[in-house]
Every structure is written in structure tokens, then in C-alpha cells.
Tab-separated table of C-alpha atoms in Angstrom:
chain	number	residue	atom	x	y	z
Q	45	UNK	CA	-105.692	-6.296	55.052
Q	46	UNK	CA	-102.818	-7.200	52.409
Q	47	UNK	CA	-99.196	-6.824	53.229
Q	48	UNK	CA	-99.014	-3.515	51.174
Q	49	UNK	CA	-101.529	-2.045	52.928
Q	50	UNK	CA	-100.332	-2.731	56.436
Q	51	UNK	CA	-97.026	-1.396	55.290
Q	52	UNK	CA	-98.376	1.839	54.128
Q	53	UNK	CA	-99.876	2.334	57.513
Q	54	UNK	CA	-96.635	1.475	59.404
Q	55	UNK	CA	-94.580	4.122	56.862
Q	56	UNK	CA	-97.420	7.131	57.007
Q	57	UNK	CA	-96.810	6.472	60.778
Q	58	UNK	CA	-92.876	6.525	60.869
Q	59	UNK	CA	-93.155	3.277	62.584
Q	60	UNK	CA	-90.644	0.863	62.353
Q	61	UNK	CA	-91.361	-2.910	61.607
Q	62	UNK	CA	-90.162	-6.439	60.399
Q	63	UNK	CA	-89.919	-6.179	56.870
Q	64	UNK	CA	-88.630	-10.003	56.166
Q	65	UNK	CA	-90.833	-10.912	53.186
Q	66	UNK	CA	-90.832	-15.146	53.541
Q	67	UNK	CA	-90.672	-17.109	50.391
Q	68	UNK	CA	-93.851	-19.200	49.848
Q	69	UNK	CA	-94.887	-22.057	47.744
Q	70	UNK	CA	-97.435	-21.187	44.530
Q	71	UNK	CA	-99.780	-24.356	43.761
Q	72	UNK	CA	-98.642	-25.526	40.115
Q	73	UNK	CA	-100.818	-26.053	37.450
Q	74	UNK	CA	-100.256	-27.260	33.765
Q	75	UNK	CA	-99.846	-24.243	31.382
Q	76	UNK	CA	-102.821	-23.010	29.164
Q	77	UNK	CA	-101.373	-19.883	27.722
Q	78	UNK	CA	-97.802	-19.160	27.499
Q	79	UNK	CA	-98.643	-15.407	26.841
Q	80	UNK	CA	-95.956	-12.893	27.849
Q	81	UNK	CA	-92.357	-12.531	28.329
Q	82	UNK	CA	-90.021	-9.019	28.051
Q	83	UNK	CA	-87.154	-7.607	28.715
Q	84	UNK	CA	-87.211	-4.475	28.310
Q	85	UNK	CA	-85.797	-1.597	25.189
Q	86	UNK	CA	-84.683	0.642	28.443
Q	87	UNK	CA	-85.318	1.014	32.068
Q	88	UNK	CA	-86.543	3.772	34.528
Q	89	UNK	CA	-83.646	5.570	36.168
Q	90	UNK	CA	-85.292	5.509	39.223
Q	91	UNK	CA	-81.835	5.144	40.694
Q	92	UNK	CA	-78.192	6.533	40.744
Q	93	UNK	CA	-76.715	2.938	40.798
Q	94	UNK	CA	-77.358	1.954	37.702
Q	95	UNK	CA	-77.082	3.945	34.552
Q	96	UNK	CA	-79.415	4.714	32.065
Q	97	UNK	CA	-76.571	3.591	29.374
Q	98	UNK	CA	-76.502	0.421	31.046
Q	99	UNK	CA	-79.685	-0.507	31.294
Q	100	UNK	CA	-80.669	0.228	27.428
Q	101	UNK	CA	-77.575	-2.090	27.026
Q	102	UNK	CA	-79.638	-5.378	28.138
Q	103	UNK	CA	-80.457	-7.297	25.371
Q	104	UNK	CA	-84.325	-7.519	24.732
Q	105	UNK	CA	-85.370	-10.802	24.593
Q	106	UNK	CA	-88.932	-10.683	23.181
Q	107	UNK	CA	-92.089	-12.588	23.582
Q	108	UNK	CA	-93.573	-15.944	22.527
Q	109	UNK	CA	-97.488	-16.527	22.989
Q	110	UNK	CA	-98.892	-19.947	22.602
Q	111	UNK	CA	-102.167	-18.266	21.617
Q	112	UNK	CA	-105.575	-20.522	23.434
Q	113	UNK	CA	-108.394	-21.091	20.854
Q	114	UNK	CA	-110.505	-20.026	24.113
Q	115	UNK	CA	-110.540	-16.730	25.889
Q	116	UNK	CA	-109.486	-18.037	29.710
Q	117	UNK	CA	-111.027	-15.316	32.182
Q	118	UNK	CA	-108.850	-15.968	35.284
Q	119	UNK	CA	-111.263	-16.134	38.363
Q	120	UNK	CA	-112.026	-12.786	40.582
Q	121	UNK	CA	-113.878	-11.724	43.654
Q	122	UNK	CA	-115.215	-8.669	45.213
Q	123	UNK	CA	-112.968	-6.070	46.210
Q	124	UNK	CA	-114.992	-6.014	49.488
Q	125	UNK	CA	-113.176	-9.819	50.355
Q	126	UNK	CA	-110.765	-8.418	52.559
Q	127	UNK	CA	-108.370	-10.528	54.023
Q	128	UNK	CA	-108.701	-10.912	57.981
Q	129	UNK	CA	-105.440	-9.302	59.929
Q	130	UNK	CA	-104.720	-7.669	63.384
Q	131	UNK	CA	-102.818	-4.421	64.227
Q	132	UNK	CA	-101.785	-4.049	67.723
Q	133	UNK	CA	-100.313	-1.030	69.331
Q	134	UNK	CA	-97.539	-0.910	72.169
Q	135	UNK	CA	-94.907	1.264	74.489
Q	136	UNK	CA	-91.826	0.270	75.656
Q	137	UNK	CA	-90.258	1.321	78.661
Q	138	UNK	CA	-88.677	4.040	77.232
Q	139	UNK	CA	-92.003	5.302	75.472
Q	140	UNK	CA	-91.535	4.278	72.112
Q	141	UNK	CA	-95.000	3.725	70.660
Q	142	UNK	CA	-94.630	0.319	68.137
Q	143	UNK	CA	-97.069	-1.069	65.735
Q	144	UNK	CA	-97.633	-5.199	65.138
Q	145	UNK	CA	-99.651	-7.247	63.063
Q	146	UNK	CA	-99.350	-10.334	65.827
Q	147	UNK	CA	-99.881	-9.460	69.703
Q	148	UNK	CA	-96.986	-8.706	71.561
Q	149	UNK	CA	-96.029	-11.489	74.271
Q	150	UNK	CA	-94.543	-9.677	77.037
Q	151	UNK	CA	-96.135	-6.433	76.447
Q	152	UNK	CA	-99.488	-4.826	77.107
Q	153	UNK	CA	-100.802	-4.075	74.229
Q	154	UNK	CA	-103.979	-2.816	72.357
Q	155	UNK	CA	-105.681	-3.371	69.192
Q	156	UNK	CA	-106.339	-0.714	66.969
Q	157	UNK	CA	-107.170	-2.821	63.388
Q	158	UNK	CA	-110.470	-0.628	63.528
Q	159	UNK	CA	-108.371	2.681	62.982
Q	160	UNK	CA	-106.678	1.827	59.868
Q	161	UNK	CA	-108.378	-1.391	58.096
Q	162	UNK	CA	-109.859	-0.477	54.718
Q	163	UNK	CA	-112.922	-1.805	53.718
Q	164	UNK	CA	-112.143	-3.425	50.085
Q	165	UNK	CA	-108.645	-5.108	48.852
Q	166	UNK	CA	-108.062	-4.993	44.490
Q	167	UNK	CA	-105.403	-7.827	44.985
Q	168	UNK	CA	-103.763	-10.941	46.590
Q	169	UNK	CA	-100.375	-10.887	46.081
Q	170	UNK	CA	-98.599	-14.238	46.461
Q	171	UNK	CA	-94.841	-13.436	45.762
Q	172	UNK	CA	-92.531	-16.237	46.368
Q	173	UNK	CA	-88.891	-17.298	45.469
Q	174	UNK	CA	-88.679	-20.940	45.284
Q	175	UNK	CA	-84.943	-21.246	45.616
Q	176	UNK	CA	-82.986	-18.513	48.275
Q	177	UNK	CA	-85.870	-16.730	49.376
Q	178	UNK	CA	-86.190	-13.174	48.080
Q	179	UNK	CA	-83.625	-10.067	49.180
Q	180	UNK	CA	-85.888	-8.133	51.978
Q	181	UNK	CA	-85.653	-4.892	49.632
Q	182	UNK	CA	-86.368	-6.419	46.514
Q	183	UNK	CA	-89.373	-8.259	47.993
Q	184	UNK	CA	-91.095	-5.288	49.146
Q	185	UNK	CA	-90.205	-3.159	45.940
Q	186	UNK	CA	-92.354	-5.541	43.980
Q	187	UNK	CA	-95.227	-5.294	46.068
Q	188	UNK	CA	-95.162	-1.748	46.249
Q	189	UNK	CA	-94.755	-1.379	42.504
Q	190	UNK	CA	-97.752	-4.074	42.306
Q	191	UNK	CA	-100.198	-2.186	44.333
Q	192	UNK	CA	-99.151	1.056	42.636
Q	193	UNK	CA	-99.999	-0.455	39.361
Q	194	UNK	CA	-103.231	-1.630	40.865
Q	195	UNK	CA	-104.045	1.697	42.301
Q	196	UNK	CA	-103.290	3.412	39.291
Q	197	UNK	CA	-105.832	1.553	37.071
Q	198	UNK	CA	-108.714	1.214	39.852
Q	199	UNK	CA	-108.565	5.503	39.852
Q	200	UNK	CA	-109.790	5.422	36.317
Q	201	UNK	CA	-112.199	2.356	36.436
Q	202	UNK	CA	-115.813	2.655	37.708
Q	203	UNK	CA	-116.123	0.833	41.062
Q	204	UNK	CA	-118.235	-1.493	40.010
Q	205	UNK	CA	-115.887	-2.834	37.333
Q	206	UNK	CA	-113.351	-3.247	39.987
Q	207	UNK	CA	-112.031	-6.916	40.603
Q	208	UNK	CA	-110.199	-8.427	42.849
Q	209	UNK	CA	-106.964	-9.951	41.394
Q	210	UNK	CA	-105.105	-13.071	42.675
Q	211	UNK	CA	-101.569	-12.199	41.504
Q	212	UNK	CA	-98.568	-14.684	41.797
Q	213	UNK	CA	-95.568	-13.896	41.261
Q	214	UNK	CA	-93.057	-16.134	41.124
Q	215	UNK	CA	-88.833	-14.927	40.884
Q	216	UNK	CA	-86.036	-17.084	40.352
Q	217	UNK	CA	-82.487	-16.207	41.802
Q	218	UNK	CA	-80.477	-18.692	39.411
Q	219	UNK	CA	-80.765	-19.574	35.427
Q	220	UNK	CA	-80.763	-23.212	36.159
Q	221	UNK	CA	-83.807	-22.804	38.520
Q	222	UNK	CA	-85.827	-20.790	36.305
Q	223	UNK	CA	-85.113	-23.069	32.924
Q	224	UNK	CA	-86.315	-26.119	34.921
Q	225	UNK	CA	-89.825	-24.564	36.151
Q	226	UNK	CA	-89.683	-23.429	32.282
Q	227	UNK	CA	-89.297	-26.538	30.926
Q	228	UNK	CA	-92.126	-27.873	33.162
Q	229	UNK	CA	-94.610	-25.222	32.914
Q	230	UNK	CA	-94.008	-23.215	29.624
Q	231	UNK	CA	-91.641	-25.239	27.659
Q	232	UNK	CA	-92.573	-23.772	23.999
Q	233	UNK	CA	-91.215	-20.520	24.768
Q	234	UNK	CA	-87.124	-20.424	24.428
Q	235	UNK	CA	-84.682	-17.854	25.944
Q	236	UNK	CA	-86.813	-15.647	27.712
Q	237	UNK	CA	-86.871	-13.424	31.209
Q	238	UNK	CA	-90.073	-13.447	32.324
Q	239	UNK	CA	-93.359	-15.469	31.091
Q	240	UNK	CA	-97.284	-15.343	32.208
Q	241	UNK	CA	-99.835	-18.352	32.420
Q	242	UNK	CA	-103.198	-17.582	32.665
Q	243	UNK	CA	-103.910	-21.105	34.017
Q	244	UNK	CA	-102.867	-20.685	37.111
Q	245	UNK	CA	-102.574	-16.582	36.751
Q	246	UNK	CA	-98.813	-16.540	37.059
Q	247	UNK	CA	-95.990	-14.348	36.527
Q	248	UNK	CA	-92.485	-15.848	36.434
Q	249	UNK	CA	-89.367	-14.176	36.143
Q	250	UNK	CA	-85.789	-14.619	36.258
Q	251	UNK	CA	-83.857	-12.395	38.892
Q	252	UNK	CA	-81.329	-10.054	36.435
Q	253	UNK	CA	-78.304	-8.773	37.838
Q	254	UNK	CA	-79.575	-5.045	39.047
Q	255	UNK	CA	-82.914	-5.238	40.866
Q	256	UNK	CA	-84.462	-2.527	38.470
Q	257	UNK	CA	-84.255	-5.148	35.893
Q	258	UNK	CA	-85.883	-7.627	37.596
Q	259	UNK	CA	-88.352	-5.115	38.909
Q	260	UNK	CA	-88.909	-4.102	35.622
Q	261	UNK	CA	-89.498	-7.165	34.181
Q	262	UNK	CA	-91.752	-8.258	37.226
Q	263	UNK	CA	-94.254	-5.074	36.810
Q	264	UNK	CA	-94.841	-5.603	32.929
Q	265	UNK	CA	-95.616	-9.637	33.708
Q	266	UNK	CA	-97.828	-8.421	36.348
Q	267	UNK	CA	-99.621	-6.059	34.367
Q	268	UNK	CA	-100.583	-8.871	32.398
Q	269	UNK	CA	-101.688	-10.706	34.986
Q	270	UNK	CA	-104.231	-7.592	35.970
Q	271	UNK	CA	-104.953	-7.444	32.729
Q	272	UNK	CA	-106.573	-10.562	32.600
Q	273	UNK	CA	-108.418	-10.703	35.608
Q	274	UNK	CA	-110.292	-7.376	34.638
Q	275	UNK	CA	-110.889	-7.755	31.311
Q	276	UNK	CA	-109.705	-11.316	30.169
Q	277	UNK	CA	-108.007	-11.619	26.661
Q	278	UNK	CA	-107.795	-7.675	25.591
Q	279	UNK	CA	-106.114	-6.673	22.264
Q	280	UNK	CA	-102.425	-7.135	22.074
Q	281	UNK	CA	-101.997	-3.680	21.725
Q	282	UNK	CA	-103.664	-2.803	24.819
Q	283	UNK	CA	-101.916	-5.626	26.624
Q	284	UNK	CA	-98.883	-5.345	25.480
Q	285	UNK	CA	-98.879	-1.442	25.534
Q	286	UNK	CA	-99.938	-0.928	29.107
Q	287	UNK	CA	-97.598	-3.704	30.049
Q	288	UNK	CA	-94.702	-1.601	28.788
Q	289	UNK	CA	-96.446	1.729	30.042
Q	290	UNK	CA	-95.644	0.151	33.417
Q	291	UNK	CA	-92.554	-1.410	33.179
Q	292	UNK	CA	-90.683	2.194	32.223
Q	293	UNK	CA	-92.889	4.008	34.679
Q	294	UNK	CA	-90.652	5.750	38.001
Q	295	UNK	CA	-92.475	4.499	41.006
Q	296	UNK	CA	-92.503	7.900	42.764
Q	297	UNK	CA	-94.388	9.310	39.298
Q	298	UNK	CA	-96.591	6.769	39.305
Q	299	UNK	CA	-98.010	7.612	42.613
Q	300	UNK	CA	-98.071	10.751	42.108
Q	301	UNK	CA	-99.853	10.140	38.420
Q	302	UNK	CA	-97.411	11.815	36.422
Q	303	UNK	CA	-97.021	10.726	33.111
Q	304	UNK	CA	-93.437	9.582	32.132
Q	305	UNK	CA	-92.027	9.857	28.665
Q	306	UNK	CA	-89.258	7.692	27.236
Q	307	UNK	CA	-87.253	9.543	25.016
Q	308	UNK	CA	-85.535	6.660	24.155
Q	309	UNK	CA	-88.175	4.910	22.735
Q	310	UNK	CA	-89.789	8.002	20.817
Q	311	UNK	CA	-86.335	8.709	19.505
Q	312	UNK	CA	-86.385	5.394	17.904
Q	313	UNK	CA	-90.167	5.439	16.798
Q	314	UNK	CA	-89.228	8.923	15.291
Q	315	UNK	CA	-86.242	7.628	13.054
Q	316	UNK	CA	-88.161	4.634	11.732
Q	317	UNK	CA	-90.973	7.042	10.694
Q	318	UNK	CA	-88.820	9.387	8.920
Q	319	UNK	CA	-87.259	5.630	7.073
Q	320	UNK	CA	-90.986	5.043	5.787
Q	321	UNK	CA	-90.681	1.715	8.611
Q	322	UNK	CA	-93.754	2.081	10.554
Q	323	UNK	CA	-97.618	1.330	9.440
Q	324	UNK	CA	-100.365	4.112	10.219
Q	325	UNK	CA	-102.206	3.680	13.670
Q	326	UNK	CA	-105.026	2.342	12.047
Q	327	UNK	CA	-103.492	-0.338	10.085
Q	328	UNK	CA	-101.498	-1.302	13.578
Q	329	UNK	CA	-104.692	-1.529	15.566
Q	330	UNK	CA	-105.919	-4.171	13.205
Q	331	UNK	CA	-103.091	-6.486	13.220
Q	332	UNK	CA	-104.111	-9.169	14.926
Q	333	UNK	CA	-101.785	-11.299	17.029
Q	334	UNK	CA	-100.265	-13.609	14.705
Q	335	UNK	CA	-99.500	-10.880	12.526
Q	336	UNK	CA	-98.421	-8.412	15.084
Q	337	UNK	CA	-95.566	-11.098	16.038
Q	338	UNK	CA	-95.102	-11.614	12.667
Q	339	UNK	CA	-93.612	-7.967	12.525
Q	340	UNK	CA	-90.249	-6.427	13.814
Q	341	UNK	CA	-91.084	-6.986	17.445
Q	342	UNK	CA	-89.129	-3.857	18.523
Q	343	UNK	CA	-90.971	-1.488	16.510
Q	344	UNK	CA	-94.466	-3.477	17.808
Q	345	UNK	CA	-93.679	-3.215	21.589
Q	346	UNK	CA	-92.830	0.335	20.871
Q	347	UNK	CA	-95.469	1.267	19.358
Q	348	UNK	CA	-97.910	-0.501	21.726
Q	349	UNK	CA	-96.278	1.573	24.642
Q	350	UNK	CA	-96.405	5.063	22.672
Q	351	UNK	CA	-100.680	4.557	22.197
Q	352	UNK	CA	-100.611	4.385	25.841
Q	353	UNK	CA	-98.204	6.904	26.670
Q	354	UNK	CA	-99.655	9.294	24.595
Q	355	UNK	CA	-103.480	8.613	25.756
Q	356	UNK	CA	-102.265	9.122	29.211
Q	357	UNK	CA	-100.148	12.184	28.172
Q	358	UNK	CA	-103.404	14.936	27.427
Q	359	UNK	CA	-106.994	15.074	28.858
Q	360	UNK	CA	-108.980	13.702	26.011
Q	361	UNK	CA	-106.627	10.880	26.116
Q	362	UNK	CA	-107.344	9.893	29.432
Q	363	UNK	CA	-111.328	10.576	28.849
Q	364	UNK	CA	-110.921	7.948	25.951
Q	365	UNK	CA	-108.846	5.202	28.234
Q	366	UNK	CA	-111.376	5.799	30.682
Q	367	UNK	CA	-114.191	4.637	28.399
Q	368	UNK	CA	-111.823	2.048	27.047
Q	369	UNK	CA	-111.348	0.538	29.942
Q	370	UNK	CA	-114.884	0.780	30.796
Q	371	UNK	CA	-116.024	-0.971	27.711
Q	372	UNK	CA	-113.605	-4.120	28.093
Q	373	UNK	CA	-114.556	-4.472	31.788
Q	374	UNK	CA	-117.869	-4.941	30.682
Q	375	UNK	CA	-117.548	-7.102	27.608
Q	376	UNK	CA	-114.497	-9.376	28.520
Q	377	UNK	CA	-112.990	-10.848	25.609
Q	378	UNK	CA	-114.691	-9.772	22.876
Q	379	UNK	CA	-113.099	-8.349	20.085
Q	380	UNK	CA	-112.622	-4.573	19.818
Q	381	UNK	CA	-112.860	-2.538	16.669
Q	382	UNK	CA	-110.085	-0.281	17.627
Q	383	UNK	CA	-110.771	1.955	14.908
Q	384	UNK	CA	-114.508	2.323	15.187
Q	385	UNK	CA	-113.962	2.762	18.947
Q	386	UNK	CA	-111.357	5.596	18.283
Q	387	UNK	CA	-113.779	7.219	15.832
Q	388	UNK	CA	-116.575	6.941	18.177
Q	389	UNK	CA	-115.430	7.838	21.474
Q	390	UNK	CA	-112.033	10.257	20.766
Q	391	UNK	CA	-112.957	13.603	19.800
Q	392	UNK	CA	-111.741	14.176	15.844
Q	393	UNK	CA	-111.481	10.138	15.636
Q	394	UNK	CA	-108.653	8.044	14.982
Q	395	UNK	CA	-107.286	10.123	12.394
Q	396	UNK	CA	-106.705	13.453	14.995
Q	397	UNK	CA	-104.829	11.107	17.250
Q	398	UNK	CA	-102.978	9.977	14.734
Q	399	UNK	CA	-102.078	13.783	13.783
Q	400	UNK	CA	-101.048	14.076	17.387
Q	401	UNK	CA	-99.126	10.686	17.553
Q	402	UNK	CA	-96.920	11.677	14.888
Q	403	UNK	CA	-96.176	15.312	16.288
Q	404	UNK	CA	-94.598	13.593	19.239
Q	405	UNK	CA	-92.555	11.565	17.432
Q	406	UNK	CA	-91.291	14.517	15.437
Q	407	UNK	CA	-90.929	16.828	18.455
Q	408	UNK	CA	-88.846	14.173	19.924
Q	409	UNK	CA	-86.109	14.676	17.375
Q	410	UNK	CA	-86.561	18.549	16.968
């Protein structure tokens, strides 16, 4: 049982429990892929700390791929590998029922793993902090937010496209530390927040000054890192969209599978359309990468997350992801005729979504 799972038991039980999340050590591994790094146009206001002004005044700092002539499938197991772990159940003398995952030495105690175990696991989350060791809070954010990504995708997959993901994530606490593992592991990329190696499946990011950021940050390198374990090298639209899906996405929608607008971002999609500044759907789902980072790379990212946004946003949208998803689980890293697909599989074809696409944006400024 992972460490998100035995803390969703403890908190559906009301049980109190050590929460310390211990930094660990990642194996290195020279860098194939340099693939993605963001920070992002805006962030969730998912709290009252930090405002929604402030947040959309972080700079962006976008991303640089050093693209592999190969697609690199990152290796995967059954969902029904489920790590080995304990659950023990105790009172104290003043009959307070407590919950451990390690036997209790001067208590009696009783196992109950049996009761609340599951019987398959989508990921492995290694999440480590190889300088301070990571805030308690923060620690456990990111796995939540992790295995709510996770559970969000696996709900519209078929089970047997499910794979289980080794995910390592990686955060730095100081500038200095994270240039220097940079420099090491991904040293064509320049000023950046946050990067992903398919190598050794990592996501790295630098800890920002609210933990939203970071948190932010952390969720759109470690949709990449799903990404690739379930369906290898996708199209960067699909990448890069659901990567941004994510990062914007309020945890407690999320669970409850709510989709989450950004009028931010459809506010600025809507005034470069009305400037003539933004190509049809179809001609952006055939850019291929070196020409989609060719372009303005704040109009691509936005555009990447509105596709996804809006597919999630109606029922034949999410009847078409579905079967999206389905197709590139089952033919990993092969290139996808976007259009062809839309036509094919979207009721009225590309060109209805496209009608629909551009209504938002306009509605957004009405």
C-alpha cells in the first residue's frame, strides 16, 4: 500500500498519525530528454493566503525540450504490484483507538492490513528533497495532488490500459541547489522552474516562495511524467495541454471531478482572437514540436490547456478524451492525426468543436 493510500485510510477514519514525510535519495541517471519545464500564466486560488493578483504576477518562464530522435517509453508494471505494508490497530489507556503502519512496542496491538489494503497501486511515488528535507505540509500536498491526478485519469481509462507509474519527484529548497543538479542533469535548458527526464522518469523543481507555486509547478511536471509511462511520447498538445489542465486545477474540484475554468487564460485567448493572433484548431493540431516552440509560447500553452479544458467541459468531450486516451494507450508513440481523429471520433468533426471552442472564448469577454 503507497503512502497516499494509507493516509486516506487514517483521514476517512479521523485518526491521527505521523505525518513527517523523510527526504530520500533518487538514483541519478544521465539525461535523455530534457522535455518539460513551466511556470505557470496563473495559479489556482485554492487558498486565502495568496492572491490571485499575485500569483498571475510570477513571471512564466517557459519550456525548452531537447527533442530524442527515439520515442523513450519509461518502464511500467501491473497495477496489481502492490507494495507490501502493515496497519496495526491499538487503545490506550484512556480508550483512544490509534492506527500504525509499524507495530506498536509497548502496546497490544492487532493487525487489521486485511480491512483496508487495496488490491492494485497506479503509482510509486518517490518524492525527495535533497537539501533541507521537505516542509511536512508541503510534502503531503504533493502526494495528494499526485494521486488525485492519477485517479483522475485511471476513471476514464479502460483497466486494462492502466499502468503502474514510477514517479520521482525531486524539489529543491535553494536556487544554488537546483542550478547545480541542472547543470549536471539537464544543462541545455537555461532559467527554468521545473524540468522532466524521461531517462530516469524525473520531475525536478525548484521550491517558489508560496507553496501553491511550487505545487503548481510540481503537478504539471508530474503530469508529464504520467504521461509518459501510459502512453510514451504523445502530441505536444496533449502533453502539454493536460499538463496545464492540472496545474490550474483546485484540488478539492478535482476530486470531486468538477471541471475548472480559467478565466484568465480564456480572457487572453479571447483578445488575441478578436487581434486575428491565433491559428484555427486544425492548423494548431498539426504543428509539430519544433514549430509549436517556434510560436509565441504563451498563446501555445494556452491554447494546449483550452483543448483540454473544453473536452472535459461537455459530455461529448469527455466521450472523445475517453477514446483518445484509449487509442494512445494502445499505440504508444505513434503519431496521431489529430484532425482525422477529431473527424472520426467527435460528433460534427473537428470543425463543430472548433464552432464551440470559439464560443467560449467569446462568452468569456461578453
Amino acid at each position: 500500500m503507497s503512502l497516499p493510500q494509507k493516509h486516506w485510510i487514517f483521514d476517512k477514519l479521523g485518526i491521527q498519525f505521523d505525518r513527517t514525510q523523510p527526504a530520500t535519495n533518487t538514483r541519478p541517471s544521465a539525461d535523455a530528454k530534457v522535455d518539460d519545464h513551466y511556470q505557470p500564466l496563473t495559479k489556482s486560488p485554492d487558498s486565502s493566503v495568496v492572491s490571485q493578483a499575485l500569483l498571475q504576477s510570477v513571471n512564466k518562464v517557459f519550456e525548452q525540450h531537447d527533442t530524442p530522435s527515439l520515442c523513450l517509453k519509461v518502464p511500467t508494471r501491473s497495477v496489481s504490484t502492490v507494495d507490501k505494508t502493515s496497519i496495526y490497530r491499538w487503545t490506550d489507556e484512556n480508550g483512544q483507538v490509534h492506527f500504525s503502519d509499524s507495530k506498536p512496542k509497548q502496546q497490544v496491538s492487532r493487525e487489521v492490513t486485511h480491512r483496508y489494503a487495496s488490491g492494485k497501486q497506479y503509482f510509486r511515488l518517490n518524492l525527495s528533497s535533497p537539501e533541507q528535507g521537505l516542509p511536512t505540509l508541503l510534502g503531503e500536498y504533493l502526494e495528494r495532488d499526485v494521486n488525485a491526478i492519477y485517479g483522475y485519469l485511471s476513471d476514464r481509462m479502460e483497466p486494462n490500459h492502466l499502468r503502474q507509474v514510477d514517479l520521482n519527484l525531486k524539489v529543491f529548497n535553494t536556487p544554488h541547489g537546483f542550478e547545480a543538479y541542472r547543470l549536471e542533469h539537464a544543462p541545455s535548458l537555461t532559467s527554468v522552474a521545473g524540468f522532466y527526464t524521461s531517462r530516469n522518469n524525473e520531475a525536478v523543481v525548484m521550491r517558489q516562495a508560496h507553496d501553491q507555486q511550487t505545487r503548481a509547478i510540481a503537478r504539471h511536471e508530474a503530469t508529464h511524467v504520467i504521461n509518459a509511462g501510459l502512453f510514451g511520447r504523445s502530441p505536444i498538445w496533449f502533453n502539454e495541454g493536460m499538463a496545464e489542465y492540472f496545474e490550474h486545477y483546485d484540488y478539492a474540484k478535482l476530486k470531486a471531478g468538477t471541471t475548472q475554468s480559467n478565466p484568465y487564460i480564456l480572457n487572453y485567448l479571447a483578445s488575441l482572437a478578436a487581434q486575428k493572433g491565433l491559428p484555427s484548431l486544425e492548423d494548431y493540431l498539426q504543428l509539430s514540436d519544433t514549430q509549436w516552440r517556434a510560436n509565441d509560447p504563451k498563446a501555445m500553452y494556452a491554447m494546449a490547456w483550452s483543448i483540454i479544458y473544453l473536452l472535459q467541459s461537455h459530455q461529448e468531450g469527455e466521450r472523445f478524451t475517453r477514446k483518445l486516451l484509449s487509442e494512445m494507450a494502445e499505440n504508444p508513440c505513434t503519431t496521431l492525426d489529430a484532425v482525422s481523429f477529431w473527424d472520426n471520433h467527435y460528433q460534427g468533426g473537428l470543425a463543430k468543436f472548433e464552432r464551440r471552442w470559439q464560443a467560449t472564448l467569446q462568452k468569456a469577454v461578453d
